Each structure stands twice: as C-alpha cells, then as structure tokens.
Short mmCIF file of C-alpha atoms in Angstrom, two decimals:
data_model
loop_
_atom_site.label_atom_id
_atom_site.label_comp_id
_atom_site.label_asym_id
_atom_site.label_seq_id
_atom_site.Cartn_x
_atom_site.Cartn_y
_atom_site.Cartn_z
CA MET P 19 19.32 -22.31 13.51
CA LYS P 20 17.62 -24.70 11.15
CA ILE P 21 15.94 -22.91 8.20
CA ALA P 22 12.78 -24.46 6.70
CA ARG P 23 13.26 -26.03 3.30
CA ARG P 24 10.46 -23.94 1.84
CA ALA P 25 12.45 -20.80 2.71
CA GLN P 26 15.61 -22.22 1.17
CA ARG P 27 13.78 -22.85 -2.13
CA ILE P 28 13.05 -19.12 -2.51
CA GLU P 29 15.74 -17.57 -4.68
CA PRO P 30 16.92 -13.95 -4.14
CA PHE P 31 14.90 -11.24 -5.86
CA TYR P 32 17.63 -10.01 -8.16
CA VAL P 33 15.63 -6.96 -9.26
CA MET P 34 16.01 -5.64 -5.68
CA GLU P 35 19.66 -6.68 -5.48
CA VAL P 36 20.35 -4.59 -8.61
CA ALA P 37 18.25 -1.77 -7.16
CA LYS P 38 20.36 -1.72 -4.02
CA ALA P 39 23.56 -1.45 -6.07
CA ALA P 40 22.07 1.28 -8.22
CA SER P 41 21.00 3.24 -5.14
CA ALA P 42 24.50 2.95 -3.63
CA LEU P 43 26.08 4.25 -6.88
CA ALA P 44 23.47 6.95 -7.14
CA GLN P 45 24.85 8.51 -3.99
CA GLU P 46 28.17 8.99 -5.68
CA PHE P 47 26.63 10.67 -8.70
CA ALA P 48 23.85 12.61 -6.91
CA HIS P 49 25.60 16.03 -7.23
CA SER P 50 27.13 15.44 -10.66
CA ASP P 51 25.71 16.62 -14.02
CA ARG P 52 24.59 12.99 -14.65
CA PRO P 53 22.58 11.65 -11.69
CA MET P 54 21.38 8.09 -11.85
CA ILE P 55 18.36 7.41 -14.01
CA PHE P 56 16.30 4.48 -12.69
CA LEU P 57 14.72 2.40 -15.46
CA ASN P 58 14.86 -0.77 -13.41
CA ILE P 59 11.86 -0.85 -11.04
CA GLY P 60 8.31 -1.55 -12.18
CA GLU P 61 6.62 1.28 -10.28
CA PRO P 62 4.60 4.01 -11.86
CA ASP P 63 6.11 7.50 -11.46
CA PHE P 64 2.56 8.79 -10.92
CA THR P 65 1.04 8.74 -7.47
CA ALA P 66 -2.58 8.39 -6.39
CA PRO P 67 -4.68 11.20 -7.89
CA PRO P 68 -6.24 13.95 -5.71
CA LEU P 69 -9.60 12.37 -4.99
CA VAL P 70 -7.91 9.20 -3.76
CA GLN P 71 -5.61 11.13 -1.48
CA GLU P 72 -8.47 13.13 -0.13
CA ALA P 73 -10.51 9.99 0.55
CA ALA P 74 -7.63 8.61 2.55
CA ALA P 75 -7.31 11.76 4.63
CA ARG P 76 -11.03 11.85 5.19
CA ALA P 77 -11.05 8.23 6.42
CA ILE P 78 -8.36 9.03 8.95
CA SER P 79 -9.96 12.24 10.14
CA GLN P 80 -13.37 10.56 10.54
CA GLY P 81 -11.89 7.58 12.36
CA ASN P 82 -12.69 5.01 9.65
CA THR P 83 -9.57 3.03 10.43
CA GLN P 84 -10.82 -0.13 12.18
CA TYR P 85 -10.86 -3.66 10.84
CA THR P 86 -13.12 -4.42 7.87
CA GLN P 87 -14.40 -7.79 6.81
CA ALA P 88 -11.58 -10.14 5.63
CA THR P 89 -13.02 -9.93 2.14
CA GLY P 90 -12.95 -6.11 2.09
CA LEU P 91 -15.44 -3.29 2.25
CA PRO P 92 -18.70 -4.35 0.52
CA ALA P 93 -18.86 -0.98 -1.20
CA LEU P 94 -15.38 -1.50 -2.68
CA ARG P 95 -16.23 -5.00 -3.94
CA GLU P 96 -19.32 -3.53 -5.60
CA ARG P 97 -17.30 -0.81 -7.30
CA ILE P 98 -14.73 -3.32 -8.60
CA SER P 99 -17.62 -5.39 -9.91
CA ALA P 100 -19.09 -2.39 -11.71
CA TRP P 101 -15.72 -1.53 -13.17
CA TYR P 102 -15.42 -5.00 -14.70
CA ALA P 103 -18.85 -4.55 -16.31
CA SER P 104 -18.18 -1.09 -17.74
CA ARG P 105 -14.53 -1.52 -18.78
CA PHE P 106 -14.40 -5.20 -19.86
CA GLY P 107 -17.99 -6.30 -20.32
CA ALA P 108 -17.44 -8.94 -17.67
CA ASP P 109 -20.22 -10.06 -15.28
CA VAL P 110 -18.37 -10.51 -11.96
CA ALA P 111 -20.56 -10.70 -8.91
CA PRO P 112 -19.22 -8.83 -5.86
CA GLY P 113 -19.35 -12.04 -3.88
CA ARG P 114 -16.58 -13.47 -6.09
CA ILE P 115 -14.25 -10.56 -5.30
CA ILE P 116 -11.85 -10.74 -2.33
CA VAL P 117 -9.98 -7.51 -1.52
CA THR P 118 -6.42 -8.29 -0.43
CA ALA P 119 -3.23 -6.73 0.93
CA GLY P 120 -1.84 -6.29 -2.59
CA ALA P 121 -1.74 -8.72 -5.52
CA SER P 122 0.95 -10.62 -3.63
CA ALA P 123 -1.52 -11.56 -0.85
CA ALA P 124 -4.07 -12.45 -3.52
CA LEU P 125 -1.70 -14.87 -5.20
CA GLN P 126 -0.64 -16.29 -1.86
CA LEU P 127 -4.21 -16.96 -0.84
CA ALA P 128 -4.97 -18.64 -4.18
CA CYS P 129 -1.91 -20.89 -3.96
CA LEU P 130 -2.54 -21.91 -0.33
CA ALA P 131 -6.18 -22.73 -1.15
CA LEU P 132 -5.49 -24.76 -4.29
CA ILE P 133 -2.00 -26.22 -4.38
CA GLU P 134 -0.97 -29.41 -2.55
CA ALA P 135 2.62 -30.42 -1.88
CA GLY P 136 4.20 -31.71 -5.10
CA ASP P 137 1.60 -30.18 -7.42
CA GLU P 138 3.05 -28.68 -10.58
CA ILE P 139 2.03 -25.35 -11.99
CA LEU P 140 3.02 -24.50 -15.54
CA MET P 141 4.32 -20.97 -16.19
CA PRO P 142 5.86 -19.21 -19.19
CA ASP P 143 9.55 -18.56 -19.19
CA PRO P 144 10.23 -15.59 -18.96
CA SER P 145 7.88 -14.49 -16.23
CA TYR P 146 7.74 -12.50 -13.01
CA PRO P 147 9.87 -14.37 -10.42
CA CYS P 148 7.72 -13.83 -7.34
CA ASN P 149 4.82 -15.68 -8.99
CA ARG P 150 6.79 -18.87 -9.10
CA HIS P 151 8.00 -18.32 -5.57
CA PHE P 152 4.41 -18.19 -4.26
CA VAL P 153 3.91 -21.62 -5.80
CA SER P 154 7.04 -22.84 -4.04
CA ALA P 155 5.92 -21.30 -0.74
CA ALA P 156 2.73 -23.43 -1.01
CA GLU P 157 5.03 -26.44 -1.48
CA GLY P 158 4.14 -26.78 -5.16
CA ASN P 159 6.58 -26.87 -8.05
CA ALA P 160 6.62 -24.13 -10.66
CA VAL P 161 7.50 -25.63 -14.03
CA LEU P 162 8.84 -22.97 -16.37
CA VAL P 163 8.02 -23.69 -20.04
CA PRO P 164 10.33 -21.85 -22.51
CA THR P 165 8.58 -19.49 -24.87
CA THR P 166 9.69 -17.57 -27.94
CA ALA P 167 9.16 -14.10 -29.40
CA ALA P 168 7.02 -15.70 -32.08
CA GLU P 169 4.68 -16.85 -29.27
CA ARG P 170 4.78 -13.33 -27.73
CA PHE P 171 6.67 -14.96 -24.81
CA GLN P 172 3.39 -16.56 -23.71
CA LEU P 173 2.14 -20.13 -23.36
CA THR P 174 -0.03 -21.72 -26.04
CA ARG P 175 -2.50 -24.52 -25.67
CA GLU P 176 -0.15 -26.84 -27.57
CA LYS P 177 2.66 -26.11 -25.13
CA VAL P 178 0.42 -26.60 -22.14
CA GLU P 179 -0.79 -29.94 -23.53
CA ALA P 180 2.75 -31.08 -24.18
CA ALA P 181 3.95 -30.12 -20.69
CA TRP P 182 0.94 -31.55 -18.82
CA GLN P 183 1.83 -34.47 -16.50
CA PRO P 184 -0.20 -36.48 -13.93
CA GLN P 185 1.06 -34.18 -11.21
CA THR P 186 0.19 -30.97 -13.05
CA ARG P 187 -2.39 -28.94 -11.18
CA GLY P 188 -2.82 -26.02 -13.56
CA VAL P 189 -1.25 -22.93 -15.10
CA LEU P 190 -0.24 -19.51 -13.83
CA LEU P 191 -0.29 -16.93 -16.65
CA ALA P 192 0.16 -13.15 -16.78
CA SER P 193 -1.47 -10.86 -19.40
CA PRO P 194 0.08 -8.36 -19.85
CA SER P 195 3.27 -9.90 -18.62
CA ASN P 196 6.20 -8.71 -16.60
CA PRO P 197 8.96 -8.57 -18.06
CA THR P 198 7.78 -8.52 -21.63
CA GLY P 199 4.64 -6.35 -21.57
CA THR P 200 2.96 -8.81 -23.94
CA SER P 201 -0.52 -10.28 -23.59
CA ILE P 202 -2.09 -13.58 -24.58
CA ALA P 203 -4.53 -13.23 -27.40
CA PRO P 204 -8.06 -13.76 -26.05
CA GLU P 205 -8.77 -16.65 -28.33
CA GLU P 206 -5.57 -18.43 -27.29
CA LEU P 207 -6.28 -17.82 -23.64
CA GLN P 208 -9.70 -19.43 -24.10
CA ARG P 209 -8.14 -22.46 -25.80
CA ILE P 210 -5.69 -22.86 -22.91
CA HIS P 211 -8.43 -22.57 -20.29
CA GLU P 212 -10.68 -24.98 -22.11
CA PHE P 213 -7.94 -27.57 -22.01
CA VAL P 214 -7.04 -26.89 -18.34
CA HIS P 215 -10.66 -26.80 -17.18
CA GLY P 216 -11.32 -30.03 -19.08
CA ARG P 217 -8.54 -31.69 -17.12
CA GLY P 218 -10.00 -30.48 -13.83
CA GLY P 219 -7.14 -28.07 -13.42
CA ILE P 220 -6.94 -24.46 -12.37
CA THR P 221 -6.13 -21.40 -14.49
CA LEU P 222 -4.70 -18.53 -12.45
CA ILE P 223 -4.05 -15.34 -14.39
CA ASP P 224 -2.19 -12.26 -13.19
CA GLU P 225 -4.03 -9.29 -14.67
CA ILE P 226 -2.40 -6.49 -12.63
CA TYR P 227 -1.30 -4.63 -15.82
CA LEU P 228 -4.56 -5.16 -17.67
CA GLY P 229 -5.66 -1.56 -17.15
CA LEU P 230 -2.51 -0.51 -18.97
CA SER P 231 -3.43 -2.22 -22.24
CA TYR P 232 -2.80 -0.20 -25.38
CA GLU P 233 -4.30 -2.39 -28.09
CA GLU P 234 -7.93 -3.29 -28.38
CA HIS P 235 -7.30 -6.84 -29.44
CA PHE P 236 -5.47 -7.67 -26.23
CA GLY P 237 -7.21 -5.53 -23.57
CA HIS P 238 -9.74 -8.14 -22.41
CA SER P 239 -10.06 -9.78 -19.02
CA ALA P 240 -10.11 -13.55 -18.79
CA LEU P 241 -13.21 -13.12 -16.64
CA ALA P 242 -15.10 -12.07 -19.84
CA MET P 243 -14.78 -15.54 -21.31
CA PRO P 244 -18.23 -17.00 -22.07
CA GLY P 245 -20.22 -19.11 -19.60
CA GLU P 246 -18.54 -21.49 -17.24
CA LEU P 247 -15.09 -20.55 -18.59
CA GLY P 248 -15.34 -17.05 -17.24
CA GLN P 249 -16.79 -18.23 -13.98
CA SER P 250 -14.08 -20.81 -13.30
CA VAL P 251 -10.94 -18.79 -14.07
CA ILE P 252 -9.09 -17.15 -11.10
CA SER P 253 -7.87 -13.58 -11.68
CA ILE P 254 -5.36 -11.65 -9.61
CA ASN P 255 -5.47 -7.83 -9.79
CA SER P 256 -4.05 -4.81 -8.01
CA PHE P 257 -4.44 -1.12 -7.32
CA SER P 258 -0.69 -0.63 -7.82
CA LYS P 259 -0.17 -0.31 -11.55
CA TYR P 260 -3.14 1.21 -13.40
CA PHE P 261 -4.43 2.92 -10.22
CA ASN P 262 -0.99 4.13 -9.13
CA MET P 263 -1.26 3.01 -5.43
CA THR P 264 1.88 0.95 -5.08
CA GLY P 265 2.75 1.54 -1.43
CA TRP P 266 -0.81 1.41 -0.32
CA ARG P 267 -0.66 -2.44 -0.64
CA LEU P 268 -4.12 -3.17 -1.99
CA GLY P 269 -5.22 -5.69 -4.56
CA TRP P 270 -8.01 -8.20 -5.17
CA LEU P 271 -8.75 -11.76 -6.22
CA VAL P 272 -11.67 -12.98 -8.32
CA VAL P 273 -12.55 -16.61 -7.69
CA PRO P 274 -15.33 -19.10 -8.57
CA GLU P 275 -18.25 -18.58 -6.24
CA ALA P 276 -17.69 -21.86 -4.37
CA LEU P 277 -14.04 -20.92 -3.57
CA ALA P 278 -14.89 -17.55 -1.99
CA PRO P 279 -15.65 -18.85 1.55
CA VAL P 280 -12.51 -20.95 1.51
CA ILE P 281 -10.35 -17.92 0.56
CA GLU P 282 -12.20 -15.82 3.18
CA ARG P 283 -11.37 -18.32 5.93
CA ILE P 284 -7.69 -18.35 5.06
CA ALA P 285 -7.60 -14.55 4.79
CA GLN P 286 -9.20 -14.16 8.17
CA ASN P 287 -6.42 -16.11 9.75
CA LEU P 288 -3.42 -14.80 7.79
CA PHE P 289 -4.32 -11.12 7.25
CA ILE P 290 -7.47 -10.25 9.24
CA CYS P 291 -8.18 -7.66 6.56
CA PRO P 292 -6.46 -5.35 4.04
CA SER P 293 -5.62 -1.79 5.07
CA THR P 294 -8.81 -0.03 5.95
CA VAL P 295 -7.52 3.43 5.01
CA ALA P 296 -6.33 2.15 1.61
CA GLN P 297 -9.75 0.57 1.00
CA HIS P 298 -11.61 3.82 1.72
CA ALA P 299 -9.15 5.66 -0.52
CA ALA P 300 -9.59 3.12 -3.35
CA LEU P 301 -13.33 3.85 -3.47
CA ALA P 302 -12.38 7.15 -5.05
CA CYS P 303 -10.44 5.41 -7.83
CA PHE P 304 -13.75 4.75 -9.55
CA GLU P 305 -15.04 8.30 -9.52
CA PRO P 306 -15.37 9.73 -13.08
CA GLU P 307 -12.70 12.39 -12.37
CA SER P 308 -10.22 9.75 -11.22
CA LEU P 309 -10.93 7.42 -14.10
CA GLN P 310 -10.42 10.30 -16.52
CA GLU P 311 -7.03 11.00 -14.93
CA TYR P 312 -6.07 7.33 -15.12
CA GLU P 313 -6.89 7.24 -18.82
CA ARG P 314 -4.75 10.40 -19.39
CA ARG P 315 -1.87 8.64 -17.62
CA ARG P 316 -2.42 5.44 -19.68
CA ALA P 317 -2.06 7.59 -22.83
CA GLU P 318 1.19 8.97 -21.40
CA PHE P 319 2.53 5.47 -20.80
CA LYS P 320 1.69 4.55 -24.36
CA ALA P 321 3.45 7.68 -25.69
CA ARG P 322 6.56 6.70 -23.72
CA ARG P 323 6.46 3.22 -25.22
CA ASP P 324 6.03 4.56 -28.72
CA TYR P 325 9.04 6.80 -28.31
CA PHE P 326 11.43 4.62 -26.34
CA ILE P 327 11.20 1.21 -27.97
CA PRO P 328 12.02 2.37 -31.52
CA GLU P 329 15.03 4.19 -30.04
CA LEU P 330 16.18 0.99 -28.40
CA ASN P 331 15.85 -0.90 -31.66
CA ARG P 332 17.91 1.71 -33.43
CA LEU P 333 20.65 1.28 -30.83
CA GLY P 334 20.82 -2.47 -31.33
CA LEU P 335 18.93 -3.15 -28.09
CA THR P 336 16.32 -5.08 -30.02
CA VAL P 337 12.85 -5.53 -28.51
CA PRO P 338 11.65 -8.62 -30.39
CA VAL P 339 7.94 -8.08 -29.57
CA MET P 340 6.31 -4.70 -29.25
CA PRO P 341 4.62 -4.68 -25.77
CA ASP P 342 0.91 -4.16 -25.89
CA GLY P 343 0.58 -3.24 -22.24
CA ALA P 344 2.39 -2.46 -18.95
CA PHE P 345 5.46 -0.26 -19.07
CA TYR P 346 8.36 -2.57 -19.91
CA ALA P 347 10.74 -3.22 -22.79
CA TYR P 348 12.40 -6.68 -22.83
CA ALA P 349 15.48 -6.04 -25.00
CA ASP P 350 18.10 -8.34 -26.47
CA CYS P 351 21.37 -6.82 -25.23
CA THR P 352 23.78 -9.25 -27.03
CA GLN P 353 24.94 -6.75 -29.60
CA ALA P 354 25.14 -3.85 -27.16
CA ALA P 355 27.05 -5.90 -24.59
CA ALA P 356 29.61 -6.86 -27.23
CA ARG P 357 30.15 -3.21 -28.03
CA LEU P 358 30.96 -2.54 -24.37
CA GLY P 359 33.23 -5.56 -24.21
CA VAL P 360 31.14 -7.41 -21.64
CA SER P 361 29.38 -10.72 -21.78
CA GLY P 362 25.76 -11.28 -20.70
CA SER P 363 22.97 -9.12 -19.36
CA TRP P 364 24.20 -9.12 -15.74
CA ASP P 365 27.59 -7.52 -16.60
CA PHE P 366 25.91 -5.32 -19.15
CA ALA P 367 23.52 -3.91 -16.55
CA PHE P 368 26.30 -3.15 -14.10
CA ASP P 369 28.49 -1.62 -16.85
CA LEU P 370 25.59 0.68 -17.81
CA MET P 371 25.27 1.83 -14.21
CA LYS P 372 28.93 2.86 -14.14
CA ARG P 373 29.29 4.25 -17.66
CA ALA P 374 25.90 5.80 -18.34
CA HIS P 375 24.59 6.19 -14.75
CA LEU P 376 21.54 4.23 -15.98
CA ALA P 377 19.91 1.38 -14.00
CA VAL P 378 18.20 -1.48 -15.83
CA THR P 379 17.25 -4.98 -14.82
CA PRO P 380 19.16 -8.06 -16.17
CA GLY P 381 17.20 -11.09 -17.21
CA ARG P 382 18.39 -13.38 -14.39
CA ASP P 383 15.21 -12.97 -12.37
CA PHE P 384 12.75 -13.92 -15.06
CA GLY P 385 13.59 -17.56 -15.81
CA HIS P 386 16.04 -19.94 -17.41
CA ALA P 387 15.39 -19.34 -21.12
CA ALA P 388 18.37 -17.19 -22.23
CA PRO P 389 18.28 -14.75 -19.27
CA GLU P 390 21.82 -13.67 -20.15
CA GLN P 391 20.52 -12.37 -23.47
CA PHE P 392 17.92 -9.88 -22.18
CA VAL P 393 17.58 -6.80 -19.98
CA ARG P 394 14.33 -5.21 -18.94
CA PHE P 395 13.82 -1.47 -19.18
CA SER P 396 10.98 0.17 -17.30
CA THR P 397 9.38 3.12 -19.02
CA ALA P 398 7.55 4.18 -15.81
CA ASN P 399 9.53 7.37 -15.86
CA SER P 400 9.06 10.82 -17.36
CA MET P 401 9.52 11.47 -21.05
CA ALA P 402 12.37 13.86 -20.19
CA GLN P 403 14.16 11.08 -18.31
CA LEU P 404 13.62 8.66 -21.22
CA HIS P 405 15.11 11.19 -23.68
CA GLU P 406 18.12 11.60 -21.39
CA ALA P 407 18.48 7.79 -21.07
CA VAL P 408 18.54 7.41 -24.84
CA ALA P 409 21.18 10.18 -25.16
CA ARG P 410 23.37 8.37 -22.63
CA LEU P 411 22.89 5.03 -24.32
CA LYS P 412 23.89 6.57 -27.64
CA ALA P 413 26.99 8.05 -26.07
CA VAL P 414 28.30 4.78 -24.50
CA LEU P 415 27.31 2.56 -27.45
CA ALA P 416 28.58 4.79 -30.23
#
C-alpha cells in the first residue's frame, strides 16, 4: 500500500511512546511500595467541576445531543466573548469565535485555511511537536528557529526578521509554551506581530495555557493588542487545560472577522460540529461558582510550581527559566544523567523509570536545539506525589 507523503512527514509523538513504556513498567510495580509516578503527560489531575458535570448530564437527559452549528452554540460563543472581556480586557466579538473539537481541530482549521503548499511557518525551538505537524499536514514547512533561556525560549522580533524569507507565510507561537511554561512578554509579542502583519503574514498563537498564567506581566491575551493588531491575530484556545476538560475534546479559534465564514465552511465539511454534550457542559464553565473553583485550582498549580522547581534546581536538574504559566518544568538533565552514568535525556528518562519508578518526558519531541540536554516534568499531579517524586530523585541522584 502506498502511503501519502504528507503522512510520512509526520514524526512519531515520542511523548506517547514514552507513556506507553511507562504504563507497561507500571504494571510491574503496581503492587510494590513504589508504584509509578507519572510526571510525563500534560493533563491536569483535576476533572471538570460539579456544575460542568451536571450540565452534561442535563443535556443528555433532556435530549440536547443533536448537531449544533459548525461554529458552535451561539450561547457558548457569547460566553467565551464575555470571558475575554472580563478576564483579559479584550473586545472579541462572538462572530469571530469558532468552537472546535479541541485546540487540535482549531489549529488544523487555521492551517488548512491559510497555508499553501511550500509556505514556511516560523516556530520557536523548543515547541510543542504537534503544532509543527499540523503545518506539515497542510503541506507547509515548519521552520524551527533555535531560542535560548535568555530569550525565555521564545521568538523575538529580531529573530523573526532574520529568519523571514520570500516563502515565509507567518509565525506560530505559544504563550505560555509547552514544554517550557514560559510566555512572550506582551510588548515583544506586539513587536513580532507588527512586523508579520506589515509583511502581509499571519500570526497564529497557541494560548491554551493562558488561563494558567501566574504572573501579571505575562497573563495577557494577544487579542488584547490595540486596534487592527488585536483584530488580525489568530488565537487558538481550549477547554482542556485551565477548564480541566481534556477528554471532552472542546476548544475554540478566534479569527479576523473576514476569515470566519471561510473557517466555518471548512469546519462544516470536516467536522460537522464539535461535541454537542461537551458544548452544553462548557456553558457551565463560566458560572461564578465554576470560575471560583478554577481560580482555586490555578493557585494550587502555582503552589506546586513554587515547591517543585526549586527542588529540581537543588538536585542539579536546573530549570533555566522559571515558568510563568502552564504546569511544566523544562530541566537541564546533563549533570543528573552523568551521575547515573547515562548520556542524554532519552536514556536518562528511561533510567529514571527503572530506578525511581518515575516517568518524565525527554526533549526529543520538542525540536532540534539540544533536545538531548532537557527533560520535561509535568507538575499536573498532587503535591503529595510531587514530594514523593523529589524523595525518589534524591535517592537515585545522591
């Protein structure tokens, strides 16, 4: 059977390959005094709060399960719009909001609508691997631009200008980012978008972790940029991370007004509509009681960060930039790997699985800029589990 070239360009998702290995080993240790601790997957340990669960059950019992518009329930688009106004001071008309089957569908729709074969999209290295694969699936070319800790592992306007070529179509950014948890400073983001917009290019920004920002300076949506800048940026968001609805597969896309009918036409053909039950449930995310619970959980995520990252630094697993959002720690494992007698993050991660019964993600997924030097820890786990993980790390690295 002949496989399409676009499929062959998609690399394995190594995060999931490591997860499969960790799950297999976990079976061996399940009944021991040290069961596997999973700090490898970027999924909140919290689930949807009570009002959201109740809204889903109510939708099912009342038979509200048939197709919606391809763009989503009008009431949900209005609530998302109101959330942008109250949380970020951004004026986002409901007509610019397209509800999607997760952030993945949002990014796929944007890439299919905007990228031609051979177009180049600039991205920071390191970055979330699936984002570049969506570019490839649309027959574009993701160009990874190496970044440094001094740049918060984010692109700058100067780097975008230097990398811009005649075939460059735009940039795909993430703020806060996976795997580093770092954001682009709002003033730098505006400088980047001013340049890209001036070249007639597109600025796509993954903001799925934006609700989990911990520092006031960084917790701003690109959609809040002034005037035409805020109207022309394209933002991808999700109910998975801040709203704790991972398996519900619900996200959204904010686009310039003129692009909305184009996205709607593609969505009608590819997806018909997002999950109706998930949409009715998501309406309850914006109730005051739910938002209060989400903020309590955000504070818990911050407390985990504030405990775990200093402990990693003390163990020689240096996190070169303190994350200002999300729930990740991107740590330099060079020194720790040497202590265990292994070389590189891949072998280090598998050695930790066997010695400490601790699953982490090696840097191979996230780009080509020194992936062997870094591992990603996820702090989307209980404080008790994080304390136990630190104890095990101390034992094997002592």
